Short mmCIF file of C-alpha atoms in Angstrom, two decimals:
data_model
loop_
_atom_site.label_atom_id
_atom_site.label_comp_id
_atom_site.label_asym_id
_atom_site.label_seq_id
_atom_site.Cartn_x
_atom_site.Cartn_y
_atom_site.Cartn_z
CA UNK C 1 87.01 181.11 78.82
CA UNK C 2 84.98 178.44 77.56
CA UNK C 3 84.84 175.10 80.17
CA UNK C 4 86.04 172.83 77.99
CA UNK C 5 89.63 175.25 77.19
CA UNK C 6 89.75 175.51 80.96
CA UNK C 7 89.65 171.84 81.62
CA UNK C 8 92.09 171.27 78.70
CA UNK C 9 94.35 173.94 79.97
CA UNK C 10 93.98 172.43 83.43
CA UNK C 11 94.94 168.82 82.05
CA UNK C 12 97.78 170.02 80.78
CA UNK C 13 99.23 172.07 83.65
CA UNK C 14 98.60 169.86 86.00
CA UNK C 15 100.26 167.15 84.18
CA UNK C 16 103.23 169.67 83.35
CA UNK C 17 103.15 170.37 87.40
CA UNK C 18 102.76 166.68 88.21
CA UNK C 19 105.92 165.18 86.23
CA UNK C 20 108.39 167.78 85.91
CA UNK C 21 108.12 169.27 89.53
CA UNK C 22 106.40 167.17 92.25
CA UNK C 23 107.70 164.13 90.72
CA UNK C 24 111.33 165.69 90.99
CA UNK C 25 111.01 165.98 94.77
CA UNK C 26 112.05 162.96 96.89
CA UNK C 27 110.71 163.83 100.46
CA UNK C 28 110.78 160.38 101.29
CA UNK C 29 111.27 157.29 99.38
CA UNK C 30 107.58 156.66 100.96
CA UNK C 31 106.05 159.88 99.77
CA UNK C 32 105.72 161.49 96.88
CA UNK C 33 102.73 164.20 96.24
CA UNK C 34 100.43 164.04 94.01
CA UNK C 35 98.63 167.19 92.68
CA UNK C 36 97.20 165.89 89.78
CA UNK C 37 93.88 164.55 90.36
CA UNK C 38 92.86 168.06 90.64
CA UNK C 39 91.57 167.62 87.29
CA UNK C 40 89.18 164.48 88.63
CA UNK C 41 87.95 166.49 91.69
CA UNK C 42 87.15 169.81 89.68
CA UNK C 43 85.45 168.35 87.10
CA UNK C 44 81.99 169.78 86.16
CA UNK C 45 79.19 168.51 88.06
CA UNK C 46 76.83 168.23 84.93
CA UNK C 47 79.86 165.94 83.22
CA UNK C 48 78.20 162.50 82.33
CA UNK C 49 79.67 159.60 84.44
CA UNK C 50 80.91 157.71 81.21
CA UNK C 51 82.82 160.90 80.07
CA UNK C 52 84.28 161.58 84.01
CA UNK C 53 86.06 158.29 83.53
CA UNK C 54 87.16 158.22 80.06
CA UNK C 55 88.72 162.19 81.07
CA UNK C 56 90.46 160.10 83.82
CA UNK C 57 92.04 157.27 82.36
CA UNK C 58 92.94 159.68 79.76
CA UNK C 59 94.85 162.18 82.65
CA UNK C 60 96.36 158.64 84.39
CA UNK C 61 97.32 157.43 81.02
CA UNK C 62 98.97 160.77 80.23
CA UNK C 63 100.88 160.51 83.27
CA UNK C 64 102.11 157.16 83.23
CA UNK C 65 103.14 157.54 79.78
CA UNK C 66 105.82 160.44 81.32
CA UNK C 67 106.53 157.60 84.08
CA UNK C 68 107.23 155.01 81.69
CA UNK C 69 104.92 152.29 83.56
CA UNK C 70 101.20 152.12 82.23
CA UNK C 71 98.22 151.34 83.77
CA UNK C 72 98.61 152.29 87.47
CA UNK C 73 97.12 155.95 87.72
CA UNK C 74 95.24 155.44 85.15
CA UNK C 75 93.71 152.71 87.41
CA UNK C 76 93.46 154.60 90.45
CA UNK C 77 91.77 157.78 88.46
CA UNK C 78 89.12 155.78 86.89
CA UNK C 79 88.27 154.79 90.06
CA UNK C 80 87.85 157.76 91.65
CA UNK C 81 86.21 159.29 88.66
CA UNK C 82 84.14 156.28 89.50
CA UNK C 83 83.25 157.31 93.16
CA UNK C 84 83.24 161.00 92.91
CA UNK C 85 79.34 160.86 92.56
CA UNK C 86 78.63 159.21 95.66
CA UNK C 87 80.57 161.22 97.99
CA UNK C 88 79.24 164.74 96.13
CA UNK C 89 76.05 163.16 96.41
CA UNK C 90 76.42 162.82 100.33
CA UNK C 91 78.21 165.41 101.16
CA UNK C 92 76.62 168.24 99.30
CA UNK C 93 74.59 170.22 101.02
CA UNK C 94 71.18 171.13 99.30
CA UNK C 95 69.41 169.91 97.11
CA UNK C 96 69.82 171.44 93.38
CA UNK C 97 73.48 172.78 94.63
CA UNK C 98 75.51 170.75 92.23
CA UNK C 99 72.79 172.56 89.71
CA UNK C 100 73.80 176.11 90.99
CA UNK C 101 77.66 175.63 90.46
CA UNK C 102 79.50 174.11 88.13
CA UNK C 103 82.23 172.31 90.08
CA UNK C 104 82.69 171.27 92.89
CA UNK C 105 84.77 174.14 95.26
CA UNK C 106 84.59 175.30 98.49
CA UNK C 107 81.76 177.50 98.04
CA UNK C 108 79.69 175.45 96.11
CA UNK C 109 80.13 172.36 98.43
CA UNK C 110 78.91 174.73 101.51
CA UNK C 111 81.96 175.22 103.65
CA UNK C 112 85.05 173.87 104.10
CA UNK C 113 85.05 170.93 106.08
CA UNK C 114 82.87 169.15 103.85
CA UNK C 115 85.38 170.32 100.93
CA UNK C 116 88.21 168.98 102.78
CA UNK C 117 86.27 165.57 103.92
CA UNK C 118 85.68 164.96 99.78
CA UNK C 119 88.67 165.98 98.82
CA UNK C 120 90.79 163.83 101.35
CA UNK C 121 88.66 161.09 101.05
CA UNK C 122 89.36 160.47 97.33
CA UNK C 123 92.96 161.54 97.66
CA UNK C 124 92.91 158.27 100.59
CA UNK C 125 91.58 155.93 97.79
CA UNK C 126 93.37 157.15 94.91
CA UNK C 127 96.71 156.71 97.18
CA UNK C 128 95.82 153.33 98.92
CA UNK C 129 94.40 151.84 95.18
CA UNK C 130 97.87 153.13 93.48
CA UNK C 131 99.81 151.77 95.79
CA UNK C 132 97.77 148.59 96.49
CA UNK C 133 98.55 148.20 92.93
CA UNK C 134 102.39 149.09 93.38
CA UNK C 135 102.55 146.52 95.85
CA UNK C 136 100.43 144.07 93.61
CA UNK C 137 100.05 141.28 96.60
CA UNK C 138 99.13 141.86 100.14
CA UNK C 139 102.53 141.47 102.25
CA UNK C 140 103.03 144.20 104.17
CA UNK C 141 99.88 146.16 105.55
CA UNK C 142 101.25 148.21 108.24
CA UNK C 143 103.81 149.68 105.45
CA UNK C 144 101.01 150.27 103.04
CA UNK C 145 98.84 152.09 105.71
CA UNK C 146 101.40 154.25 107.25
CA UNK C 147 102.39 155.40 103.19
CA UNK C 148 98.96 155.72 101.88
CA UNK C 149 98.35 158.06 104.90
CA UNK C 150 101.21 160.24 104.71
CA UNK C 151 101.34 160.54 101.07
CA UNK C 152 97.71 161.45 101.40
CA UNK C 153 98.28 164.19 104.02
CA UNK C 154 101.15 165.73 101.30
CA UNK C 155 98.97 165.52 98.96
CA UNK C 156 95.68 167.05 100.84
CA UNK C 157 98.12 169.72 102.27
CA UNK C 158 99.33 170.69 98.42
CA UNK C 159 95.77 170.60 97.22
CA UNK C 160 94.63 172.87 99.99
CA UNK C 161 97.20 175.15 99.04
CA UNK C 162 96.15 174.84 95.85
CA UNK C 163 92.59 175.63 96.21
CA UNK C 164 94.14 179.24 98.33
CA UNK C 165 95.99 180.08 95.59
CA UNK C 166 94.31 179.60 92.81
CA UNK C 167 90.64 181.09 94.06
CA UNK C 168 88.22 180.05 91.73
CA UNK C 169 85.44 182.20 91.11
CA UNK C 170 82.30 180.04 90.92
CA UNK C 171 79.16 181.91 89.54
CA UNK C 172 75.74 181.16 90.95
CA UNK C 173 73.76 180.19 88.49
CA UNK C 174 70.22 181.24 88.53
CA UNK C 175 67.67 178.57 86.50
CA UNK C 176 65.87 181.34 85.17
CA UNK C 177 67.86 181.07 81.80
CA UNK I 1 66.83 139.52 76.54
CA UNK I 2 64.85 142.49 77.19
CA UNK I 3 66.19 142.09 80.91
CA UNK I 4 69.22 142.17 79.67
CA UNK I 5 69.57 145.28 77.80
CA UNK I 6 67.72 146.96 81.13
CA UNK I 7 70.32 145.18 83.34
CA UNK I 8 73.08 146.78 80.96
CA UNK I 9 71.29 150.06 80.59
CA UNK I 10 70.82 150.18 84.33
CA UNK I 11 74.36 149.36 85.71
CA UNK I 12 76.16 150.87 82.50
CA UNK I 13 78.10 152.85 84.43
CA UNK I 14 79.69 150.45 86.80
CA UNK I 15 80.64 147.65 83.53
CA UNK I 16 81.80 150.49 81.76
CA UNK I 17 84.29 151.42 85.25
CA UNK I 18 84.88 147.63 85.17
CA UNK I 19 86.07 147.42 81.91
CA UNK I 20 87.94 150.45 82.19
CA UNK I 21 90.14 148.83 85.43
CA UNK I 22 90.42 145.66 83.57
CA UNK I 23 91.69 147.46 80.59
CA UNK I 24 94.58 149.04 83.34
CA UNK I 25 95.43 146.05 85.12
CA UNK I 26 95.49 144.24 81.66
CA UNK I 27 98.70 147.34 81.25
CA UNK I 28 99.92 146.82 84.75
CA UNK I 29 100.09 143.07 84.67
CA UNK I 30 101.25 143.31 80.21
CA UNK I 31 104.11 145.81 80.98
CA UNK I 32 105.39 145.56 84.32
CA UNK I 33 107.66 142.96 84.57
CA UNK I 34 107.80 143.05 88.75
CA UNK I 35 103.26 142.59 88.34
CA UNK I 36 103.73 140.52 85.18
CA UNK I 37 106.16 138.03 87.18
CA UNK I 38 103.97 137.78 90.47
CA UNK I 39 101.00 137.70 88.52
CA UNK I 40 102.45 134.85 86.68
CA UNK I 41 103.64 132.48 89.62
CA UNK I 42 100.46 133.38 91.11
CA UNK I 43 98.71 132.17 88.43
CA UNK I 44 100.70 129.00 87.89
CA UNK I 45 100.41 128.14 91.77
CA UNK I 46 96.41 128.74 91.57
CA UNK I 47 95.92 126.38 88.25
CA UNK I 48 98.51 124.08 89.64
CA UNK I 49 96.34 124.11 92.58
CA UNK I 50 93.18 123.41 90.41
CA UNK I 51 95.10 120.91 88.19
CA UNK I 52 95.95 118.88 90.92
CA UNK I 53 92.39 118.45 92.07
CA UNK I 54 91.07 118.13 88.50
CA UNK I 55 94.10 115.10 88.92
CA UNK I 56 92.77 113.53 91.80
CA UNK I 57 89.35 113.46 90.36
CA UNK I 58 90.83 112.10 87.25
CA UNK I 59 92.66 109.54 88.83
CA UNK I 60 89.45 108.22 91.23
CA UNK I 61 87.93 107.07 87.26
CA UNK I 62 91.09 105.49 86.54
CA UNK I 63 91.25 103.63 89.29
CA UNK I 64 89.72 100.58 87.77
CA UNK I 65 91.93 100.39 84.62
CA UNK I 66 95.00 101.20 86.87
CA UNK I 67 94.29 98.11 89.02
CA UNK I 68 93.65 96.06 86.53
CA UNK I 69 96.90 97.70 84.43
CA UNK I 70 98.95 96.77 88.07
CA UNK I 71 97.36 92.91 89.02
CA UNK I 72 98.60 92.05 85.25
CA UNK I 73 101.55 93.59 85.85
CA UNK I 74 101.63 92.18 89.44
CA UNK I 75 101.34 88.91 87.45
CA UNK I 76 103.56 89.39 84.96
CA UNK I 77 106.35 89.80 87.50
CA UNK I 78 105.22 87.09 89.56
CA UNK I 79 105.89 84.68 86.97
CA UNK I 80 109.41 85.90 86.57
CA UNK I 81 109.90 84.55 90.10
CA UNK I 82 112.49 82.00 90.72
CA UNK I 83 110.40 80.12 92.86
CA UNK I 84 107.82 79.78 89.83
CA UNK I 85 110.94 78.03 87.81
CA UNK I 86 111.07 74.73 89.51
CA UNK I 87 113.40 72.59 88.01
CA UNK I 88 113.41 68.95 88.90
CA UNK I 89 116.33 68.61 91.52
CA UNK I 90 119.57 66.88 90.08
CA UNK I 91 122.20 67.25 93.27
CA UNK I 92 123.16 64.51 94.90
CA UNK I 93 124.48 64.98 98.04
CA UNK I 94 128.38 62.77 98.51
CA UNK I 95 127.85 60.63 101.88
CA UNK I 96 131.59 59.41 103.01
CA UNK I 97 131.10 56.42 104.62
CA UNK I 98 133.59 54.17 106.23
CA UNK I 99 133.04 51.27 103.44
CA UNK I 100 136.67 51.69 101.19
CA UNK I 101 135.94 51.38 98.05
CA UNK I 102 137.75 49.66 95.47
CA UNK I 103 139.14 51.52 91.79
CA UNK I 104 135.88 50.39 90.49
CA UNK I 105 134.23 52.50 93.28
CA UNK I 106 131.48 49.89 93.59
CA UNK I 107 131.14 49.60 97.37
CA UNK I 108 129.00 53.06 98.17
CA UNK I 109 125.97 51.80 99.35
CA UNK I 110 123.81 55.07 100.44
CA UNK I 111 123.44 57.98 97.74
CA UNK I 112 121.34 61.01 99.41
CA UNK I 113 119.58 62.25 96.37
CA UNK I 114 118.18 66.14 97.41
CA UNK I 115 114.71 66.70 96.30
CA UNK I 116 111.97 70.21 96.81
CA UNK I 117 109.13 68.88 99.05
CA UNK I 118 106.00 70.09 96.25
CA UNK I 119 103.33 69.53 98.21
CA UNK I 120 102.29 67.79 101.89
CA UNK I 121 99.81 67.06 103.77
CA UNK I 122 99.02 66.18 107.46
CA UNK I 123 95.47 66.40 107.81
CA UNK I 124 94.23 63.37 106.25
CA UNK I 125 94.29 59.75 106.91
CA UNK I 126 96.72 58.87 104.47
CA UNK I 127 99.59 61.72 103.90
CA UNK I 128 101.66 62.04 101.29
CA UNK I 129 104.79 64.09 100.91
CA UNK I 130 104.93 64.97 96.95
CA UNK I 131 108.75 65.68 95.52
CA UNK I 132 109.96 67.67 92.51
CA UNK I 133 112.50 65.16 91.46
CA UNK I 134 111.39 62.02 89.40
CA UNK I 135 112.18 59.19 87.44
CA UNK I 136 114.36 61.87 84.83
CA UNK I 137 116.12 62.82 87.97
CA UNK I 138 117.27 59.14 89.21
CA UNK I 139 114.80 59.02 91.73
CA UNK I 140 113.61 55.37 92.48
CA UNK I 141 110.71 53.86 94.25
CA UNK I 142 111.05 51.65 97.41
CA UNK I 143 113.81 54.46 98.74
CA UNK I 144 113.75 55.85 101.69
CA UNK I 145 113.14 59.81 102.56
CA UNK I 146 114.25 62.00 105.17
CA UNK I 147 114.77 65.38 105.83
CA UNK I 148 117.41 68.07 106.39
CA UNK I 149 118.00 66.80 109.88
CA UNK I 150 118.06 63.11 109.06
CA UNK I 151 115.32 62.41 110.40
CA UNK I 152 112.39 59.99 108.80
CA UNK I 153 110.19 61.16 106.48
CA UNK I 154 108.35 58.53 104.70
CA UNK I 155 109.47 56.25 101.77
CA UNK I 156 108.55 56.90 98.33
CA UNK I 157 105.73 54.81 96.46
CA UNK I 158 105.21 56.14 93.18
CA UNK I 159 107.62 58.15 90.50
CA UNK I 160 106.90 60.03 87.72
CA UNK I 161 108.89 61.58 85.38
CA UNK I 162 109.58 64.88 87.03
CA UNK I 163 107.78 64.23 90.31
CA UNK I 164 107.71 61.13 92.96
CA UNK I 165 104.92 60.65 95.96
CA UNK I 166 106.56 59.68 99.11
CA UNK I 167 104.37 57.86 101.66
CA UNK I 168 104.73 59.88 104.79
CA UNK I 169 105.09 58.22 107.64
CA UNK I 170 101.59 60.05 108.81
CA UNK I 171 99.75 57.02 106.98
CA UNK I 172 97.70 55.03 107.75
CA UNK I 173 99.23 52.03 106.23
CA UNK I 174 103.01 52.84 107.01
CA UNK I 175 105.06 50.55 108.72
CA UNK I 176 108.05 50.90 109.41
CA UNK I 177 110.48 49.28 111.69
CA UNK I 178 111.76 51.68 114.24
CA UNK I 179 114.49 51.11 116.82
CA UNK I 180 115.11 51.81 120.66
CA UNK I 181 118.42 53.47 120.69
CA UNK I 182 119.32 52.43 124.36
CA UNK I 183 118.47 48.82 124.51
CA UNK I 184 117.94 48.33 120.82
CA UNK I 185 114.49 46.33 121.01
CA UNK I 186 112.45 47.10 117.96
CA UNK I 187 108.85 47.65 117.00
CA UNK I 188 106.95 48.63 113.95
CA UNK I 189 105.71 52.34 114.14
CA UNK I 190 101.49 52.76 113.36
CA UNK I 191 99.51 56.17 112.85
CA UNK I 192 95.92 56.04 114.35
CA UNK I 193 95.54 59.00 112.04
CA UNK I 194 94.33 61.39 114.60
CA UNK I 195 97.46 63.84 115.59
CA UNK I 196 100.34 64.93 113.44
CA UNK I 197 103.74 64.14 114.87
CA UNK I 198 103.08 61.66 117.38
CA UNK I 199 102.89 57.97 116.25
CA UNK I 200 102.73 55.01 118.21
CA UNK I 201 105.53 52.14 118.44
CA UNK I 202 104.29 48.96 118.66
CA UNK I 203 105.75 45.26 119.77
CA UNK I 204 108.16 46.93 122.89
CA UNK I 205 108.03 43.99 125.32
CA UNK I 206 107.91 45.07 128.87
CA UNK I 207 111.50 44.18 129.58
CA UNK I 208 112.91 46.98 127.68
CA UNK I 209 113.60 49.79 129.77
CA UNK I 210 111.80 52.85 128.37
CA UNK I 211 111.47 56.23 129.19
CA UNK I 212 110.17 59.50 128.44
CA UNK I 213 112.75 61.02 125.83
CA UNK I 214 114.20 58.17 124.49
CA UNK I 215 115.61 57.88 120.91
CA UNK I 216 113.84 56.18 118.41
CA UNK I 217 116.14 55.35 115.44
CA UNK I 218 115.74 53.02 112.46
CA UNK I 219 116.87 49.41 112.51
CA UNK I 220 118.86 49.19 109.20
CA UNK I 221 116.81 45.96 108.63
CA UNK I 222 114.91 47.15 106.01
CA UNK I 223 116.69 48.48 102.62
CA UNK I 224 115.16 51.60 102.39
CA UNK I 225 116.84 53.08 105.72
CA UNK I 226 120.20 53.07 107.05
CA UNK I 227 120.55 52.35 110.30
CA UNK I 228 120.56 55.04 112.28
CA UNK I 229 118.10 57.57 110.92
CA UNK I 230 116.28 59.44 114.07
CA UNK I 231 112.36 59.01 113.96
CA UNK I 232 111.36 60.32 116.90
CA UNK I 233 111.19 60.96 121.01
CA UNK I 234 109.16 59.02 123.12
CA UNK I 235 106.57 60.74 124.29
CA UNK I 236 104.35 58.64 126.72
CA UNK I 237 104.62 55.28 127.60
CA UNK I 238 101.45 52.81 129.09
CA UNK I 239 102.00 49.59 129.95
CA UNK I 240 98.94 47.67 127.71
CA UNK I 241 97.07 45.40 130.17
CA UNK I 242 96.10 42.90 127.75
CA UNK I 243 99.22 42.15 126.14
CA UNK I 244 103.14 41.75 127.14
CA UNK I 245 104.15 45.14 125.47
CA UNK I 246 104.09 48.94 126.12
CA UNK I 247 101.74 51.29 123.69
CA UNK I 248 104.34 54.12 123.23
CA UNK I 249 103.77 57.24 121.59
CA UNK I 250 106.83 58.71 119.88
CA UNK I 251 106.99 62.22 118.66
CA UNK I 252 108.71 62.48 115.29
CA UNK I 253 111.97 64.03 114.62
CA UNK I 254 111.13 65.39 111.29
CA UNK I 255 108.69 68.39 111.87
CA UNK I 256 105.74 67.39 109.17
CA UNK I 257 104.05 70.74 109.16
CA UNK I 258 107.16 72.15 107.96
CA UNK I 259 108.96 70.25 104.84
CA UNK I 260 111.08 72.19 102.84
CA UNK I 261 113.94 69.87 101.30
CA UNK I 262 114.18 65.99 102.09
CA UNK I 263 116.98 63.77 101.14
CA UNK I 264 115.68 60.14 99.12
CA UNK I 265 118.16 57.73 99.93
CA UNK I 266 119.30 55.57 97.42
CA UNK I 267 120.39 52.30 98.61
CA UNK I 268 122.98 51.36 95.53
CA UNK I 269 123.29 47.67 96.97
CA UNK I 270 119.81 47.01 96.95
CA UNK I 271 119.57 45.01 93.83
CA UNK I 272 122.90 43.12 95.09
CA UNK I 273 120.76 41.78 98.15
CA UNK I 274 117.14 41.96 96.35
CA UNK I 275 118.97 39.25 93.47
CA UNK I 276 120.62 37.00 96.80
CA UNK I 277 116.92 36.94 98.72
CA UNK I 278 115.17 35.71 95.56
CA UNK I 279 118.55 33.04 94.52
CA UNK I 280 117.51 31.47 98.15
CA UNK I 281 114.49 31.46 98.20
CA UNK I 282 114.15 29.39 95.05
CA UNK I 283 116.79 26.95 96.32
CA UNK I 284 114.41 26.49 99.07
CA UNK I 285 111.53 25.78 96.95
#
């Protein structure tokens, strides 16, 4: 399976996933989870920058189309498509490892803690930006920190689950091609 | 330019993120009413905000032109003032007096014609009280003035057609004849033309009893006064060494800093006793 099928197939499934079953669940009327920026955080490493955020406006678009309200999560997914450099940049381990994988995963990140720190932080700022934007003036902040937190943990807690699930295999690639 | 295009190649990343976000809130803000709304009074308040500045600046260059636009306006609406419309005074004030008068109504001798005081003086030698009543108005020479109170103000010397000049009794060459309302000697009053209000009575022999406070009144002698009119108070007394008479000071009655309205008395009989005078004096020739 070719990468570009996978990441199409994974667009779409997560998407699928994302409107017609996490949206369906009202924990809270503070929390719902949100699975879908998978798509963002497993993106190929060699993907250019431009084309990381196009794919993610395209996946928030897509969603918000099924929500009926444009422009929100397509927000908050450019910008993490945005950041996603930086924090691989930091947080991976060696140099020439984001040469040796593909995308980014537990293995190819070097453990899981700092997996779980790049993950969660991006889930943080996708959550606080969305609903920064929800909230679209700054009234409450107490409110909009206690639900950008909890949502997040949901959401970290899904994606975790996630990950053990759905164990993918990454390949080390040698660079004598 | 070249700067440019390295500036753009350089940070292509982060304008093309930027115009990405604006592109989303440009879809929040375009189809979410809740955004669109808050977005909207938000943006009204801010350029109300800046408007209102821009205003004040505005207004500082106006400033000028509005002053001017409000001192002609200021004038415009000054000259709709009554006070600026100052007709000639026509009432004439009804004095009953005990005299009965016949059907012909030909025995009234006093006729108290009301006139605006125009302009006064008291700081010269020789005052004058002008009047906005004239010859139009029946106002006569040789006739006395006084004011609201009664009391003497001067008697008028010229007329004009709208307007008379009264000679104020602050003159240097006024004299009239004033009267000592307790023993009834008389004297003529003088002004040294130094204070206002206070005027000296001259020709009181030393036999009248005078004090401090006393009533001056006129005689009635002359035909510009009735008798009667208060002039003044006495206000010191000093025996003169030289001659047989007290220098007394009188204060006046009428207060000549502050004229409003005077009364001109017309004295209706004056011609009556004018015609008699001159009818024995040529017999006497």
């Amino acid at each position: 399976m070719s990468v570009l099928v996978k990441n199409i197939l994974r667009f779409v499934l997560l998407i699928l996933v994302q409107v017609f079953v996490l949206d369906k669940i009202h924990l809270h009327q503070m929390v719902t989870p949100y699975i879908y920026m998978l798509f963002i955080l497993w993106m190929p490493f060699q993907l250019g920058r431009m084309w990381q955020m196009i794919l993610a406006f395209a996946l928030g678009f897509a969603l918000d189309s099924f929500r009926h309200n444009p422009g929100f999560h397509a927000s908050a997914c450019v910008l993490i498509a945005y950041l996603r450099p930086f924090f691989i940049n930091v947080l991976i381990p060696q140099e020439g490892a984001d040469t040796n994988y593909d995308e980014p995963s537990i293995k190819s990140m070097g453990g899981f803690f700092p997996y779980l720190v790049y993950t969660g932080l991006l889930i943080i700022v996708h959550h606080g930006w969305l609903f920064m934007l929800e909230a679209w003036q700054i009234g409450n902040v107490w409110y909009f920190i206690i639900k950008t937190f909890f949502s997040a943990i949901i959401s970290l807690l899904l994606i975790v689950i996630t990950e053990l699930l759905f164990n993918r295999k990454q390949q080390f690639k040698t660079n004598t091609v | 330019m070249r700067n440019i295009f390295l500036f753009i190649r350089r940070y292509s990343n982060f304008i093309f993120f930027l115009l990405l976000q604006g592109f989303c809130v440009y879809l929040i803000v375009h189809y979410n009413r809740y955004q669109n709304a808050v977005t909207t009074a938000y943006m009204t308040e801010l350029t109300g905000k800046v408007n209102t500045q821009y205003d004040r600046v505005e207004d500082f260059f106006h400033l000028k032109n509005e002053n001017k636009r409000l001192a002609t306006e200021n004038e415009r609406l000054r000259n709709l003032l009554r006070q600026n419309f100052e007709s000639p005074d026509t009432i004439n004030k009804i004095v009953t007096d005990s005299i009965p008068s016949d059907t012909l109504g030909t025995h009234r001798k006093w006729l108290y014609k009301m006139a605006k005081v125009v302009a006064n003086s008291v700081t010269s030698q020789e005052n004058y009280v002008e009047l906005g009543r004239g010859s139009n108005q029946q106002m006569k020479k040789n006739i006395g003035v006084v004011d609201a109170n009664n009391a003497v103000v001067g008697i008028i010397t010229d007329v004009s057609e709208n307007f008379s000049v009264a000679m104020s009794l602050l003159h240097k060459d006024s004299h009239l004849s004033g009267k000592l309302l307790k023993g009834g000697e008389i004297g003529t009053l003088n002004w040294d033309g130094k204070t206002p209000n206070i005027v000296s009575l001259v020709g009181i022999p030393k036999s009248a009893k005078v004090a401090k406070g006393d009533t001056v009144i006129t005689s009635g002698y002359s035909n510009a006064f009735p008798q009667g009119m208060k002039i003044g108070y006495v206000y010191s007394v000093v025996s003169d060494k030289t001659t047989n008479n007290y220098l007394i000071e009188i204060k006046t009655a009428a207060d000549f800093y502050n004229l409003q309205y005077v009364y001109a008395i017309d004295n209706l009989q004056k011609e009556e006793l004018n015609n008699l005078m001159d009818k024995v004096k040529k017999q006497n020739q």
